[in-house]
JSON list of C-alpha atoms in Angstrom, two decimals:
[
{"chain": "A", "resi": 14, "resn": "MET", "atom": "CA", "xyz": [-0.36, -0.11, -0.07]},
{"chain": "A", "resi": 15, "resn": "VAL", "atom": "CA", "xyz": [2.82, 2.29, 0.57]},
{"chain": "A", "resi": 16, "resn": "GLU", "atom": "CA", "xyz": [3.52, 2.36, -3.04]},
{"chain": "A", "resi": 17, "resn": "LYS", "atom": "CA", "xyz": [0.37, 2.44, -4.40]},
{"chain": "A", "resi": 18, "resn": "GLU", "atom": "CA", "xyz": [-0.14, 5.44, -2.48]},
{"chain": "A", "resi": 19, "resn": "LEU", "atom": "CA", "xyz": [2.57, 7.43, -3.42]},
{"chain": "A", "resi": 20, "resn": "ALA", "atom": "CA", "xyz": [1.96, 6.69, -7.14]},
{"chain": "A", "resi": 21, "resn": "GLU", "atom": "CA", "xyz": [-1.38, 8.35, -7.00]},
{"chain": "A", "resi": 22, "resn": "ALA", "atom": "CA", "xyz": [-0.28, 11.77, -5.39]},
{"chain": "A", "resi": 23, "resn": "LYS", "atom": "CA", "xyz": [2.44, 10.94, -7.68]},
{"chain": "A", "resi": 24, "resn": "ARG", "atom": "CA", "xyz": [-0.44, 10.80, -10.25]},
{"chain": "A", "resi": 25, "resn": "ASP", "atom": "CA", "xyz": [-2.36, 13.65, -8.32]},
{"chain": "A", "resi": 26, "resn": "LEU", "atom": "CA", "xyz": [0.72, 16.27, -8.76]},
{"chain": "A", "resi": 27, "resn": "ASP", "atom": "CA", "xyz": [0.70, 15.51, -12.41]},
{"chain": "A", "resi": 28, "resn": "SER", "atom": "CA", "xyz": [-2.72, 16.30, -12.87]},
{"chain": "A", "resi": 29, "resn": "ALA", "atom": "CA", "xyz": [-2.56, 19.11, -11.08]},
{"chain": "A", "resi": 30, "resn": "LYS", "atom": "CA", "xyz": [0.08, 20.23, -12.75]},
{"chain": "A", "resi": 31, "resn": "ASN", "atom": "CA", "xyz": [-1.10, 20.08, -16.21]},
{"chain": "A", "resi": 32, "resn": "SER", "atom": "CA", "xyz": [-4.77, 21.75, -14.74]},
{"chain": "A", "resi": 33, "resn": "LEU", "atom": "CA", "xyz": [-2.57, 24.37, -13.46]},
{"chain": "A", "resi": 34, "resn": "CYS", "atom": "CA", "xyz": [-0.81, 25.26, -17.02]},
{"chain": "A", "resi": 35, "resn": "ASP", "atom": "CA", "xyz": [-4.95, 24.74, -18.29]},
{"chain": "A", "resi": 36, "resn": "SER", "atom": "CA", "xyz": [-5.43, 27.85, -15.80]},
{"chain": "A", "resi": 37, "resn": "ASP", "atom": "CA", "xyz": [-7.73, 25.25, -13.94]},
{"chain": "A", "resi": 38, "resn": "PHE", "atom": "CA", "xyz": [-6.81, 26.78, -10.47]},
{"chain": "A", "resi": 39, "resn": "LYS", "atom": "CA", "xyz": [-9.79, 25.29, -8.56]},
{"chain": "A", "resi": 40, "resn": "TRP", "atom": "CA", "xyz": [-8.91, 21.74, -9.67]},
{"chain": "A", "resi": 41, "resn": "THR", "atom": "CA", "xyz": [-5.87, 22.76, -9.51]},
{"chain": "A", "resi": 42, "resn": "ILE", "atom": "CA", "xyz": [-5.70, 23.49, -5.80]},
{"chain": "A", "resi": 43, "resn": "ILE", "atom": "CA", "xyz": [-7.95, 19.63, -4.96]},
{"chain": "A", "resi": 44, "resn": "LYS", "atom": "CA", "xyz": [-5.52, 17.83, -6.53]},
{"chain": "A", "resi": 45, "resn": "ALA", "atom": "CA", "xyz": [-2.54, 19.17, -5.18]},
{"chain": "A", "resi": 46, "resn": "TYR", "atom": "CA", "xyz": [-3.61, 18.84, -1.98]},
{"chain": "A", "resi": 47, "resn": "TYR", "atom": "CA", "xyz": [-4.71, 15.12, -2.56]},
{"chain": "A", "resi": 48, "resn": "SER", "atom": "CA", "xyz": [-0.98, 14.49, -4.01]},
{"chain": "A", "resi": 49, "resn": "MET", "atom": "CA", "xyz": [-0.04, 15.41, -0.07]},
{"chain": "A", "resi": 50, "resn": "PHE", "atom": "CA", "xyz": [-2.93, 13.96, 1.23]},
{"chain": "A", "resi": 51, "resn": "HIS", "atom": "CA", "xyz": [-1.69, 10.26, -0.70]},
{"chain": "A", "resi": 52, "resn": "ALA", "atom": "CA", "xyz": [1.65, 10.86, 0.08]},
{"chain": "A", "resi": 53, "resn": "CYS", "atom": "CA", "xyz": [0.84, 11.22, 3.74]},
{"chain": "A", "resi": 54, "resn": "LYS", "atom": "CA", "xyz": [-1.35, 8.49, 3.45]},
{"chain": "A", "resi": 55, "resn": "SER", "atom": "CA", "xyz": [1.75, 5.95, 2.44]},
{"chain": "A", "resi": 56, "resn": "LEU", "atom": "CA", "xyz": [3.86, 7.75, 5.36]},
{"chain": "A", "resi": 57, "resn": "LEU", "atom": "CA", "xyz": [1.08, 6.98, 7.73]},
{"chain": "A", "resi": 58, "resn": "PHE", "atom": "CA", "xyz": [1.31, 2.43, 6.10]},
{"chain": "A", "resi": 59, "resn": "SER", "atom": "CA", "xyz": [4.94, 2.52, 6.12]},
{"chain": "A", "resi": 60, "resn": "ALA", "atom": "CA", "xyz": [4.52, 2.70, 9.91]},
{"chain": "A", "resi": 61, "resn": "GLY", "atom": "CA", "xyz": [1.74, 0.65, 10.52]},
{"chain": "A", "resi": 62, "resn": "TYR", "atom": "CA", "xyz": [-0.82, 2.44, 10.64]},
{"chain": "A", "resi": 63, "resn": "VAL", "atom": "CA", "xyz": [-4.28, 3.47, 8.08]},
{"chain": "A", "resi": 64, "resn": "GLU", "atom": "CA", "xyz": [-5.91, 7.12, 8.18]},
{"chain": "A", "resi": 65, "resn": "LYS", "atom": "CA", "xyz": [-9.40, 7.96, 9.89]},
{"chain": "A", "resi": 66, "resn": "SER", "atom": "CA", "xyz": [-10.54, 11.35, 8.38]},
{"chain": "A", "resi": 67, "resn": "HIS", "atom": "CA", "xyz": [-8.39, 14.02, 6.74]},
{"chain": "A", "resi": 68, "resn": "GLU", "atom": "CA", "xyz": [-8.06, 15.65, 10.67]},
{"chain": "A", "resi": 69, "resn": "CYS", "atom": "CA", "xyz": [-6.51, 12.69, 11.99]},
{"chain": "A", "resi": 70, "resn": "LEU", "atom": "CA", "xyz": [-4.01, 11.76, 8.90]},
{"chain": "A", "resi": 71, "resn": "ILE", "atom": "CA", "xyz": [-1.87, 15.91, 10.24]},
{"chain": "A", "resi": 72, "resn": "ALA", "atom": "CA", "xyz": [-2.67, 14.86, 13.41]},
{"chain": "A", "resi": 73, "resn": "ALA", "atom": "CA", "xyz": [-0.44, 11.28, 12.79]},
{"chain": "A", "resi": 74, "resn": "ILE", "atom": "CA", "xyz": [1.93, 12.24, 11.22]},
{"chain": "A", "resi": 75, "resn": "GLU", "atom": "CA", "xyz": [2.87, 15.33, 13.46]},
{"chain": "A", "resi": 76, "resn": "GLU", "atom": "CA", "xyz": [2.77, 12.50, 16.03]},
{"chain": "A", "resi": 77, "resn": "LEU", "atom": "CA", "xyz": [4.71, 10.05, 14.17]},
{"chain": "A", "resi": 78, "resn": "PHE", "atom": "CA", "xyz": [7.10, 11.59, 12.79]},
{"chain": "A", "resi": 79, "resn": "VAL", "atom": "CA", "xyz": [7.33, 15.28, 12.19]},
{"chain": "A", "resi": 80, "resn": "ASP", "atom": "CA", "xyz": [7.09, 15.05, 16.70]},
{"chain": "A", "resi": 81, "resn": "ARG", "atom": "CA", "xyz": [10.52, 12.24, 16.82]},
{"chain": "A", "resi": 82, "resn": "GLY", "atom": "CA", "xyz": [12.48, 15.22, 14.41]},
{"chain": "A", "resi": 83, "resn": "LEU", "atom": "CA", "xyz": [11.49, 12.14, 11.21]},
{"chain": "A", "resi": 84, "resn": "LEU", "atom": "CA", "xyz": [10.72, 15.43, 8.71]},
{"chain": "A", "resi": 85, "resn": "PRO", "atom": "CA", "xyz": [9.72, 18.31, 8.97]},
{"chain": "A", "resi": 86, "resn": "PRO", "atom": "CA", "xyz": [7.60, 20.38, 10.48]},
{"chain": "A", "resi": 87, "resn": "ALA", "atom": "CA", "xyz": [6.64, 22.44, 7.63]},
{"chain": "A", "resi": 88, "resn": "ILE", "atom": "CA", "xyz": [5.19, 18.85, 6.58]},
{"chain": "A", "resi": 89, "resn": "VAL", "atom": "CA", "xyz": [2.33, 19.52, 8.39]},
{"chain": "A", "resi": 90, "resn": "SER", "atom": "CA", "xyz": [1.88, 23.45, 8.28]},
{"chain": "A", "resi": 91, "resn": "ASP", "atom": "CA", "xyz": [1.51, 23.08, 3.86]},
{"chain": "A", "resi": 92, "resn": "LEU", "atom": "CA", "xyz": [-0.73, 20.52, 4.15]},
{"chain": "A", "resi": 93, "resn": "ARG", "atom": "CA", "xyz": [-2.92, 22.06, 6.66]},
{"chain": "A", "resi": 94, "resn": "ARG", "atom": "CA", "xyz": [-2.66, 24.93, 4.64]},
{"chain": "A", "resi": 95, "resn": "VAL", "atom": "CA", "xyz": [-3.35, 23.50, 1.22]},
{"chain": "A", "resi": 96, "resn": "LYS", "atom": "CA", "xyz": [-6.20, 21.49, 2.84]},
{"chain": "A", "resi": 97, "resn": "THR", "atom": "CA", "xyz": [-7.65, 25.56, 4.45]},
{"chain": "A", "resi": 98, "resn": "ALA", "atom": "CA", "xyz": [-6.99, 26.01, -0.04]},
{"chain": "A", "resi": 99, "resn": "ARG", "atom": "CA", "xyz": [-8.81, 22.96, -0.59]},
{"chain": "A", "resi": 100, "resn": "GLU", "atom": "CA", "xyz": [-11.86, 23.60, 0.50]},
{"chain": "A", "resi": 101, "resn": "ALA", "atom": "CA", "xyz": [-12.07, 27.32, -0.11]},
{"chain": "A", "resi": 102, "resn": "ALA", "atom": "CA", "xyz": [-11.71, 26.16, -3.45]},
{"chain": "A", "resi": 103, "resn": "ASP", "atom": "CA", "xyz": [-14.31, 22.96, -3.77]},
{"chain": "A", "resi": 104, "resn": "TYR", "atom": "CA", "xyz": [-17.12, 24.33, -0.31]},
{"chain": "A", "resi": 105, "resn": "GLY", "atom": "CA", "xyz": [-16.53, 28.16, -0.93]},
{"chain": "A", "resi": 106, "resn": "LEU", "atom": "CA", "xyz": [-15.59, 28.55, -4.94]},
{"chain": "A", "resi": 107, "resn": "THR", "atom": "CA", "xyz": [-13.21, 30.60, -3.70]},
{"chain": "A", "resi": 108, "resn": "TYR", "atom": "CA", "xyz": [-9.55, 29.92, -5.40]},
{"chain": "A", "resi": 109, "resn": "GLY", "atom": "CA", "xyz": [-6.91, 32.12, -8.26]},
{"chain": "A", "resi": 110, "resn": "LYS", "atom": "CA", "xyz": [-3.58, 32.00, -9.26]},
{"chain": "A", "resi": 111, "resn": "ALA", "atom": "CA", "xyz": [-1.52, 32.36, -7.03]},
{"chain": "A", "resi": 112, "resn": "SER", "atom": "CA", "xyz": [-3.02, 30.15, -4.57]},
{"chain": "A", "resi": 113, "resn": "ALA", "atom": "CA", "xyz": [-3.23, 27.18, -7.65]},
{"chain": "A", "resi": 114, "resn": "ASN", "atom": "CA", "xyz": [0.77, 27.86, -8.26]},
{"chain": "A", "resi": 115, "resn": "GLY", "atom": "CA", "xyz": [1.37, 28.35, -4.09]},
{"chain": "A", "resi": 116, "resn": "THR", "atom": "CA", "xyz": [-0.63, 24.45, -3.73]},
{"chain": "A", "resi": 117, "resn": "VAL", "atom": "CA", "xyz": [1.53, 23.11, -6.76]},
{"chain": "A", "resi": 118, "resn": "ARG", "atom": "CA", "xyz": [4.87, 24.29, -5.13]},
{"chain": "A", "resi": 119, "resn": "GLU", "atom": "CA", "xyz": [4.28, 22.40, -1.34]},
{"chain": "A", "resi": 120, "resn": "ALA", "atom": "CA", "xyz": [2.50, 19.05, -3.11]},
{"chain": "A", "resi": 121, "resn": "GLU", "atom": "CA", "xyz": [5.69, 18.53, -4.58]},
{"chain": "A", "resi": 122, "resn": "GLN", "atom": "CA", "xyz": [8.02, 19.70, -2.09]},
{"chain": "A", "resi": 123, "resn": "ILE", "atom": "CA", "xyz": [5.77, 17.46, 0.22]},
{"chain": "A", "resi": 124, "resn": "PHE", "atom": "CA", "xyz": [6.31, 14.49, -2.65]},
{"chain": "A", "resi": 125, "resn": "ASP", "atom": "CA", "xyz": [10.26, 15.02, -3.13]},
{"chain": "A", "resi": 126, "resn": "ILE", "atom": "CA", "xyz": [10.30, 14.27, 1.07]},
{"chain": "A", "resi": 127, "resn": "VAL", "atom": "CA", "xyz": [8.83, 12.06, 1.41]},
{"chain": "A", "resi": 128, "resn": "SER", "atom": "CA", "xyz": [9.57, 9.80, -1.50]},
{"chain": "A", "resi": 129, "resn": "GLY", "atom": "CA", "xyz": [13.32, 10.50, 0.54]},
{"chain": "A", "resi": 130, "resn": "TYR", "atom": "CA", "xyz": [12.11, 9.65, 3.36]},
{"chain": "A", "resi": 131, "resn": "LEU", "atom": "CA", "xyz": [11.20, 6.21, 2.01]},
{"chain": "A", "resi": 132, "resn": "THR", "atom": "CA", "xyz": [13.85, 5.58, -0.11]},
{"chain": "A", "resi": 133, "resn": "GLY", "atom": "CA", "xyz": [15.59, 5.84, 2.88]},
{"chain": "A", "resi": 134, "resn": "GLU", "atom": "CA", "xyz": [13.21, 3.14, 3.91]},
{"chain": "A", "resi": 135, "resn": "GLY", "atom": "CA", "xyz": [13.64, 0.78, 2.00]},
{"chain": "A", "resi": 136, "resn": "PHE", "atom": "CA", "xyz": [10.53, 1.35, 0.08]},
{"chain": "A", "resi": 137, "resn": "GLU", "atom": "CA", "xyz": [10.49, 1.77, -4.13]},
{"chain": "A", "resi": 138, "resn": "THR", "atom": "CA", "xyz": [8.89, 5.31, -5.57]},
{"chain": "A", "resi": 139, "resn": "PRO", "atom": "CA", "xyz": [7.95, 6.58, -8.24]},
{"chain": "A", "resi": 140, "resn": "SER", "atom": "CA", "xyz": [10.16, 8.37, -10.84]},
{"chain": "A", "resi": 141, "resn": "PRO", "atom": "CA", "xyz": [10.03, 11.95, -11.16]}
]
């Protein structure tokens, strides 16, 4: 499941980039968030856990990886920020180019951080 979730994260990241090129900012933000979500799910699977909600996922990443010094704190703050942007885009129809660009940047960073960590733990990761 680790590799499957990380592959899904890569597909969502690629889709977010394509949506950004098409100026489809709402879907850029949504796909960027889900790239981050699936990348973080892969981390939980690598530690033997399964998430029960988006908030539980964030709390688990913080406790299992950030608080233990395995991953940088930015992973949690970025995930929270992009989750809020995704909710605003999806439910409030509030989105724009600047927000879309930022979410893609943050999704790329999280994908790289998670891929690097999982590679170090012996898991196969998708190529860039």
